[in-house]
Amino acid sequence: MTYQLTIEPLGATIDVVPGQTLLDAALRHGIYLPHACGHGLCGTCKVQVLDGTVDHGAANPFALMDIEREEGKTLACCATALDDVVIEADVDDDPDAQIIPLRDVTATVERIAPLTPTIRGIWLRLPQALPFQAGQYVQVHIPGVEGTRAFSIANAPQEVERTGLLELNVRRVPQGVATSWLHEKLQVGDTLRISGPNGRFFVRASARKPLLFMAGGSGLSSPRSMILDLLQRGWDLPITLVYGQRTREELYYHEEFSALAQQHAHVRYVPCLSHEPPESDWSGARGFVHEVAAQVFDGQFAGLQAYLCGPPPMIEACIATLMRGRLFERDIYTERFLTAADAASASRSPLFHRI
């Protein structure tokens, strides 16, 4: 038995089975609905039920208040259809978005290597093709851990298609059950269940604007995939990557990006360290990503398109800096790196409607 789910303003009608969330059904048909935590905690996936009946599921009462339930609102990540349903969602028609259905894959760990003292690279052998847009992520099912964890794909789609290997960069989170398992227990030859692609973080290339990537920590994953993809596709406008870490030993893929900047005149790579000992031989920029970016661009960002990826405090600092430099919402795209603990308090930036 299936129900019909109609999504407005797209006018798309898809099948949804009993017990399947509205969000899962949409994603598996290649229809993106805004979402973040995926567990009914943040309210990003809130939609209006225009017709039909839903079970609200485990929606947090602060993310979906009683008065909102009475008004017909629900959270797509938790809600399940009880009959045919029509919803209205805040869906943008983006010319650069590819329609790629969500897939489940069981991948085999082919290689594990330390990238920094706290970040390890994990290369997964895919049993079948897993198309994605550079910048998107996969959800990883970790044995013995409730729910899933999101990790951005760190290599370009062309490389994944050619080699069949998907690269993830996993930073060990203090007291993090999932990342600790991936660092301590995962072995070459093990299998992991992954679901993807997920996310709305990809280059809006049709705008044809110079690009600024701002990344911190393991937030380099998405920008790396995006930049490598752009170069593979012959992108010829300026690309600037400002990448921040605390110390030199945490700065990974440094040699790769230095080489890319040497090979391509339109690529600029600016690594910066915020806590490098003053007596070290580091001759590069010092400070936080937003501070260094302001120095590089003399505080003026108008005419650029910016992509920010990293922990929430970095993202908020970068947004404030960009807006002071005359770059606004339509040209700023973000991917926050939230831990499981962060998810419960995840919210949209107070500066933005769509982020």
C-alpha angles and dihedrals in degrees: 000000000000136000128216118246116195117194119204141233085024094057089219119150120198138169121260124185124218110277094021115120119239090239094052092049092051095047093048088056092050094255114134119217118183110260141147123172096027092209105085095261109105106039095224092126095053112145136176118246106220097176138002133030132284137186107232092212119192096343111157110246090230092052092045111026124203093250090053091051088052089051090055100257123140140170111255093209092062106024121100127193120251092185137346108326137196118199135180116218135184094250123163121211100229117186091205096053116106119213103236119162118228113254137191117225134176105216130189122231106242101170140009123189136167112246095178134350089275104027127067130187118229120194116200124199108223118216090207139009117293107190117203143157117251107264097036126117142215130229112233123208107215119199112253094007121111116238124352137290126226122230126175119236107250102196131064123266090243092057093047090050092048099044104024088229123125116200124213125183110209122193115202108241115209108254088001108147095197100045091042089056091049091050099041109027109027113101136186107271094033120121129231129193112227134180124203172280100324136167143045096247108120137118116279090216096168090072089067097212132144109268131230119192118193116188139168132192115334086348084097089085098083097040090049091054091045096048094046089048092050092051091048089054094049100253107181106182121096117287120194123186118193106187124183135197134160099244140005094258089059093053106102131182085021094136092047094054092042088056093047090053089052093048098045121049092202094055120089121186120195114181116188134187124208101189106025111141109260091231094058123107093245107136098179130093121306125206139050124320096254092048094050093045089054089053093048094051097033088242093296118115103159113134095028132106113223131205117192124193127172145067118339097255090054092048093051092048091050093048091052092048093048093049091050085054093055100261114128144189099287091062101038122086125179142195113189119204102225123184120213088262091052093052094072090060098034115136140157119274110271086228095059142057099196101035 
